[in-house]
Short mmCIF file of C-alpha atoms in Angstrom, two decimals:
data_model
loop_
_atom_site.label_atom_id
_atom_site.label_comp_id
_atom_site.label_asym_id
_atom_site.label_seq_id
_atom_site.Cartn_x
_atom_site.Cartn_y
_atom_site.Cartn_z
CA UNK A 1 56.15 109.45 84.78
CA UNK A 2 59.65 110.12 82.23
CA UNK A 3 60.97 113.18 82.54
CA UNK A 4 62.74 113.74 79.00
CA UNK A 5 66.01 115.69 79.05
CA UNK A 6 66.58 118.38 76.68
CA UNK A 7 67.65 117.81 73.79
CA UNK A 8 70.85 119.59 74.23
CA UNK A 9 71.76 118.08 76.99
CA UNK A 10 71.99 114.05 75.24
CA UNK A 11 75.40 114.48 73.74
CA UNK A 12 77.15 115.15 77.58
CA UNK A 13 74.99 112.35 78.61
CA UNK A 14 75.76 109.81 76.14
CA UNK A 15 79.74 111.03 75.80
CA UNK A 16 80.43 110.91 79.66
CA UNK A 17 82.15 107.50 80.48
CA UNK A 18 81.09 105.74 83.43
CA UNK A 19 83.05 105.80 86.22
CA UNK A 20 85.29 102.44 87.20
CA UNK A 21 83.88 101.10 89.91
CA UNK A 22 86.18 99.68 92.86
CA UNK A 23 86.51 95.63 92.13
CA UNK A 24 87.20 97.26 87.99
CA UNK A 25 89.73 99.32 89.70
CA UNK A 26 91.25 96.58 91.60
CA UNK A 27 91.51 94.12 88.54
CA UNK A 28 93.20 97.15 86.87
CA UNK A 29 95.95 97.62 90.07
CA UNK A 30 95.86 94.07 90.30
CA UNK A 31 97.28 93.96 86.27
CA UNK A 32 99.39 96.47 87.04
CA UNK A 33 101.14 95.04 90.17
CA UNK A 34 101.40 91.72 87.95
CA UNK A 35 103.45 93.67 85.22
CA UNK A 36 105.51 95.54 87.58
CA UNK A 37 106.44 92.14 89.45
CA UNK A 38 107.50 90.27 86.66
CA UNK A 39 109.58 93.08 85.52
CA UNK A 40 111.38 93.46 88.93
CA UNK A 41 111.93 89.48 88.72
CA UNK A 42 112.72 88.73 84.83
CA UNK A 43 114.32 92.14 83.48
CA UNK A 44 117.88 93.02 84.42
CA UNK A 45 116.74 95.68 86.85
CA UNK A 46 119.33 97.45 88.95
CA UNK A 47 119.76 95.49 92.84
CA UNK A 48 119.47 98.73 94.56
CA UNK A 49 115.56 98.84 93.08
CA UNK A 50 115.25 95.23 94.62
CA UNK A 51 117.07 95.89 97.95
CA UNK A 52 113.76 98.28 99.67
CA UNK A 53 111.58 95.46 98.70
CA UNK A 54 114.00 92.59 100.46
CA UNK A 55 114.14 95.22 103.94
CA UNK A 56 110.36 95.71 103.90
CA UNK A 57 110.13 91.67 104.57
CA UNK A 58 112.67 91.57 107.43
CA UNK A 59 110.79 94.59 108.49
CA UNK A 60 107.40 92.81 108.82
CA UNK A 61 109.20 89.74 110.07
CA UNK A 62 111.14 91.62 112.90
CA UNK A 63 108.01 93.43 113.67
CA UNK A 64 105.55 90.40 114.04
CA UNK A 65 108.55 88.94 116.98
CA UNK A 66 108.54 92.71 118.95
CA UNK A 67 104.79 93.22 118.87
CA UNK A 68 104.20 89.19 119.79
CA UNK A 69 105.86 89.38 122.63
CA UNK A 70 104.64 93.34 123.79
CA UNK A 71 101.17 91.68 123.30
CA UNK A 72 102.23 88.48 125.69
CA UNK A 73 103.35 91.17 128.52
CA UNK A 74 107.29 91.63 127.21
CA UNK A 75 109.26 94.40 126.50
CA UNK A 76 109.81 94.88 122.82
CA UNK A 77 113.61 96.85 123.24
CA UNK A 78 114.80 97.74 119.17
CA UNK A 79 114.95 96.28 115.93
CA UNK A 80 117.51 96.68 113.80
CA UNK A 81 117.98 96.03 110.14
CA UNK A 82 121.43 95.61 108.11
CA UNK A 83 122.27 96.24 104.80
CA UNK A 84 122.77 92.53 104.24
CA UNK A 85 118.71 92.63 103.81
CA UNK A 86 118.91 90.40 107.74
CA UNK A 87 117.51 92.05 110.83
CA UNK A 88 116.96 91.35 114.71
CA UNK A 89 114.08 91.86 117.09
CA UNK A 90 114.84 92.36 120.56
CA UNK A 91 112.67 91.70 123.50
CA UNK A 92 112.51 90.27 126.77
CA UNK A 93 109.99 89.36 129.51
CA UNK A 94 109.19 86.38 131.40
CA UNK A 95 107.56 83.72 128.82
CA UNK A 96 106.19 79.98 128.93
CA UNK A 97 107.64 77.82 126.55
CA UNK A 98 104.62 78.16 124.36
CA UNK A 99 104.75 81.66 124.62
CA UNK A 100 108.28 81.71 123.52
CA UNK A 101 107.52 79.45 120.21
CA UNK A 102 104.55 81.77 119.59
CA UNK A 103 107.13 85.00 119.55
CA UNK A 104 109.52 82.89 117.47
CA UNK A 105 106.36 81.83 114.94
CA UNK A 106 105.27 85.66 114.95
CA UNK A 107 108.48 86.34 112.48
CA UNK A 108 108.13 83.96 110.08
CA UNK A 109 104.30 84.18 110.01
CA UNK A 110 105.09 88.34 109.91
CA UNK A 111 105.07 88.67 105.87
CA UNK A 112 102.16 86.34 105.20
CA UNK A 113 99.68 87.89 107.64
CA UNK A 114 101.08 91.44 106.63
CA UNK A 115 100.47 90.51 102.75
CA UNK A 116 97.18 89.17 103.17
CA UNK A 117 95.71 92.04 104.67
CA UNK A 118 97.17 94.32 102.38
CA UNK A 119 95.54 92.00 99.80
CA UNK A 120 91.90 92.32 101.59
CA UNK A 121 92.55 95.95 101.31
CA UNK A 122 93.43 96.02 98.08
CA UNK A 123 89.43 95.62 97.01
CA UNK A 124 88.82 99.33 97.73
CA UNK A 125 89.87 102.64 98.09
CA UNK A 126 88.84 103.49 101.36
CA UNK A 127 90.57 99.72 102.74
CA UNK A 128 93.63 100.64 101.13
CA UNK A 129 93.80 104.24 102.61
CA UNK A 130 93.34 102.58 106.37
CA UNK A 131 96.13 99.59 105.67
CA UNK A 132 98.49 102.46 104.55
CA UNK A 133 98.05 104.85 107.56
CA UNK A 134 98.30 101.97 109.75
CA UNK A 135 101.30 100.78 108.20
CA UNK A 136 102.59 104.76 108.57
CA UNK A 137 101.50 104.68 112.15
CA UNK A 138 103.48 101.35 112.29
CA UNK A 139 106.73 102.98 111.16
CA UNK A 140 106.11 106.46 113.23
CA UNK A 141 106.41 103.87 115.77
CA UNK A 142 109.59 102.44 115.15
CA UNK A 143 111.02 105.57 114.56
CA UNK A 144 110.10 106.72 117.56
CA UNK A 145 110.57 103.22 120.12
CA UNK A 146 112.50 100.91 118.76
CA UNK A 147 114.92 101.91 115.52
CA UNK A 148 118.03 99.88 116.47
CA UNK A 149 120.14 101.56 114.12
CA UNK A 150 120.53 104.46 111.79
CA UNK A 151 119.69 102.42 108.72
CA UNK A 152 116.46 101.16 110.83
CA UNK A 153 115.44 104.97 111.45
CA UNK A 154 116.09 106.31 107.68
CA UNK A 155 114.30 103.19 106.33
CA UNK A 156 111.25 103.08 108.49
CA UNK A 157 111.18 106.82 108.52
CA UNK A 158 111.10 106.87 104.34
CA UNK A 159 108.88 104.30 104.30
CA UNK A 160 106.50 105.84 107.09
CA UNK A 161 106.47 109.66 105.06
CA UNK A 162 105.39 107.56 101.80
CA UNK A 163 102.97 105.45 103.18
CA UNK A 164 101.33 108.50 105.07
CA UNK A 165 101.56 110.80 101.73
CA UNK A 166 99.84 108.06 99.81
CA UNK A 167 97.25 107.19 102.49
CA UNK A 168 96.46 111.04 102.43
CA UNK A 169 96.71 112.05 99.06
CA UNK A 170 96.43 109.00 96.85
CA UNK A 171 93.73 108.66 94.22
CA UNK A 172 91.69 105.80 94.14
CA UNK A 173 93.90 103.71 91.72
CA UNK A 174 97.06 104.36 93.47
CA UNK A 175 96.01 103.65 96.90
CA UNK A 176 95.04 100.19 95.49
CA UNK A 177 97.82 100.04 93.23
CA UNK A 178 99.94 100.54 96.40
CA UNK A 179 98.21 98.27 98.88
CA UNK A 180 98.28 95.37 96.07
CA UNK A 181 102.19 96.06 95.43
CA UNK A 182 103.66 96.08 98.79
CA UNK A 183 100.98 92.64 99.30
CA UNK A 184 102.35 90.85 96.34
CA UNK A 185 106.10 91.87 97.37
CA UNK A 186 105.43 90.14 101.01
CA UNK A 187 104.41 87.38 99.71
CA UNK A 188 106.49 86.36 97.46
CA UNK A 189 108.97 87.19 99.97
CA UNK A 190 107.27 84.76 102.54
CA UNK A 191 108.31 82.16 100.04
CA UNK A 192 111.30 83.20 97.94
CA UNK A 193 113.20 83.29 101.63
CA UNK A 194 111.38 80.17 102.35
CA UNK A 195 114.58 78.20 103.35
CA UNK A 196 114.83 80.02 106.42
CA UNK A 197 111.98 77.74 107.42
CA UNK A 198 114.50 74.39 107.44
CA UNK A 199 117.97 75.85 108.55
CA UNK A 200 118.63 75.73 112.80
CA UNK A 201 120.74 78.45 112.47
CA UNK A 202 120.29 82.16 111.23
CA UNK A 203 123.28 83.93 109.74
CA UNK A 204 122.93 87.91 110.11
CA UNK A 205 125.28 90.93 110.16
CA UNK A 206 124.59 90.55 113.92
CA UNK A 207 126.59 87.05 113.69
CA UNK A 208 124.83 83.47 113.72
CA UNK A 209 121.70 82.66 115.99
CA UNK A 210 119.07 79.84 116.32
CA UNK A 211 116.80 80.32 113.74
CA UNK A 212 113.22 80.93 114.80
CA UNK A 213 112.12 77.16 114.56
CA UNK A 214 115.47 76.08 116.26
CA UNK A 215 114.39 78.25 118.97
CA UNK A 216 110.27 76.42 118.51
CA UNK A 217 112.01 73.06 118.58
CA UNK A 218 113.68 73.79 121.80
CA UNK A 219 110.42 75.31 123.25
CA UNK A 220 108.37 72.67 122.85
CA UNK A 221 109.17 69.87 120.86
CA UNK A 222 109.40 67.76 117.64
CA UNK A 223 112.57 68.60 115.11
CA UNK A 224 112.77 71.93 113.64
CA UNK A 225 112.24 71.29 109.83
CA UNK A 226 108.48 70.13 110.96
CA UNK A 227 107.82 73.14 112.62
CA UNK A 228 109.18 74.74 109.37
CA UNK A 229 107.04 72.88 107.07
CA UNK A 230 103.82 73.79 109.41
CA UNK A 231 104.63 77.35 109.18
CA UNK A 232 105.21 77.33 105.41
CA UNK A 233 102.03 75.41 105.32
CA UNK A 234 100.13 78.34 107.20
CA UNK A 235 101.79 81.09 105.23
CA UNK A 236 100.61 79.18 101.67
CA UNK A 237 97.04 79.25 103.02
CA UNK A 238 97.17 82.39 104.35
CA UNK A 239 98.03 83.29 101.03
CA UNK A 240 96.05 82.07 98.96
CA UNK A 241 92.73 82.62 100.84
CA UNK A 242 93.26 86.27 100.78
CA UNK A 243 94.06 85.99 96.97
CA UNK A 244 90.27 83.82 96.97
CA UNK A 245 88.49 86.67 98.70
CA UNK A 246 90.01 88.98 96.56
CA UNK A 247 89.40 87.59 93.22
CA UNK A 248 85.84 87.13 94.52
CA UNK A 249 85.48 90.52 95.13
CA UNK A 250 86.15 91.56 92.24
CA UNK A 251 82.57 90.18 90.69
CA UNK A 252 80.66 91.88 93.14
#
């Protein structure tokens, strides 16, 4: 049987607009990260608004060598990050060769992995809030283990404080906004620093080093610039199978 509503009440009814659901609120982030990216890339905007973005990368690229090797049974010591945008994990432990090309792999596959489960999270709100605590808990963490240097423990510590604010208090559309903005940012990093994949030697403020497929090539074997084309390989799909789930999701 209907049950007809009084007449007085049709106008509320009728005038109240339907709430976005969460794939229409992650198209709408996801438009919004897209204008926000171009901007940073193609208007004259100020380096300092560029240089967060370029430490966040080495962040999640020093981070994926120190928690590699913790997981293989290693002591993850500090990581440190210079204003130069470089950085340096460092760890020790007793390690196999392939366990030593796996820690060196962990960096460069660090901003791919990181991206594409931001990405994933990016569908909904309650994804989103869980991949920014976790990336809070992640710099608590540093602050507290393994900051190398001042700039490490003021950067990670900023970054932590927002990331936990945002996971906490966020609405809906800025947690994804967020989540789909720092994933977008990592990846493009993963590529626009891409050349690190194909040099044997890495130049930081630390002075120069094997580069982390200099340091595969020696672990195992085969020249270094095929290891770097693998692991560019496996960052691109990485990639862009997040970005297929995503866009899937979004006509559920």
């Amino acid at each position: 049987m209907t049950k007809l509503a009084p007449q007085g009440d049709t106008s509320a009814v009728i005038g109240s607009p339907a709430p976005s659901t969460s794939p229409q609120r992650a198209l709408q982030a996801l438009l919004v990260v897209a204008a926000l990216t171009l901007a940073l890339h193609w208007l004259p905007v100020p380096i300092w608004l560029h240089w967060p973005i370029l430490l966040g990368s080495t962040l999640a690229h020093e981070f994926g060598h120190g928690l590699a090797a913790l997981l293989l049974g290693g002591d993850f010591e500090t990581l440190t990050l210079f204003v130069d945008g470089s950085g340096v994990a460092s760890y020790r432990g007793h390690f196999s060769a392939w366990q030593s090309a796996v820690i060196a792999a962990a960096g460069l596959l660090g901003p791919p992995l990181a991206a594409s489960l931001l990405l994933l999270a990016g569908r909904d709100e309650r994804s989103s809030r869980i991949a920014l605590m976790l990336g809070a808990l992640g710099c608590a963490l540093l602050v507290l283990l393994w900051a190398g240097n001042l700039l490490t423990l003021f950067y990670a510590g900023v970054l932590g404080l927002g990331l936990a604010a945002l996971a906490l208090r966020g609405s809906p559309v800025l947690l994804q906004w967020s989540s789909l903005f720092i994933a977008v940012q990592l990846g493009l990093a993963s590529f626009s620093r891409a050349d690190y994949l194909f040099t044997a030697v890495a130049q930081t403020s630390a002075g120069p080093m094997p580069s982390d497929v200099a340091q595969i090539e020696a672990a195992l074997w085969l020249p270094y610039w095929v290891w770097g084309g693998a692991l560019a390989a496996l960052s691109a799909l990485l990639v862009l199978w997040s970005g297929w789930r995503f866009l899937r999701s979004l006509g559920a």
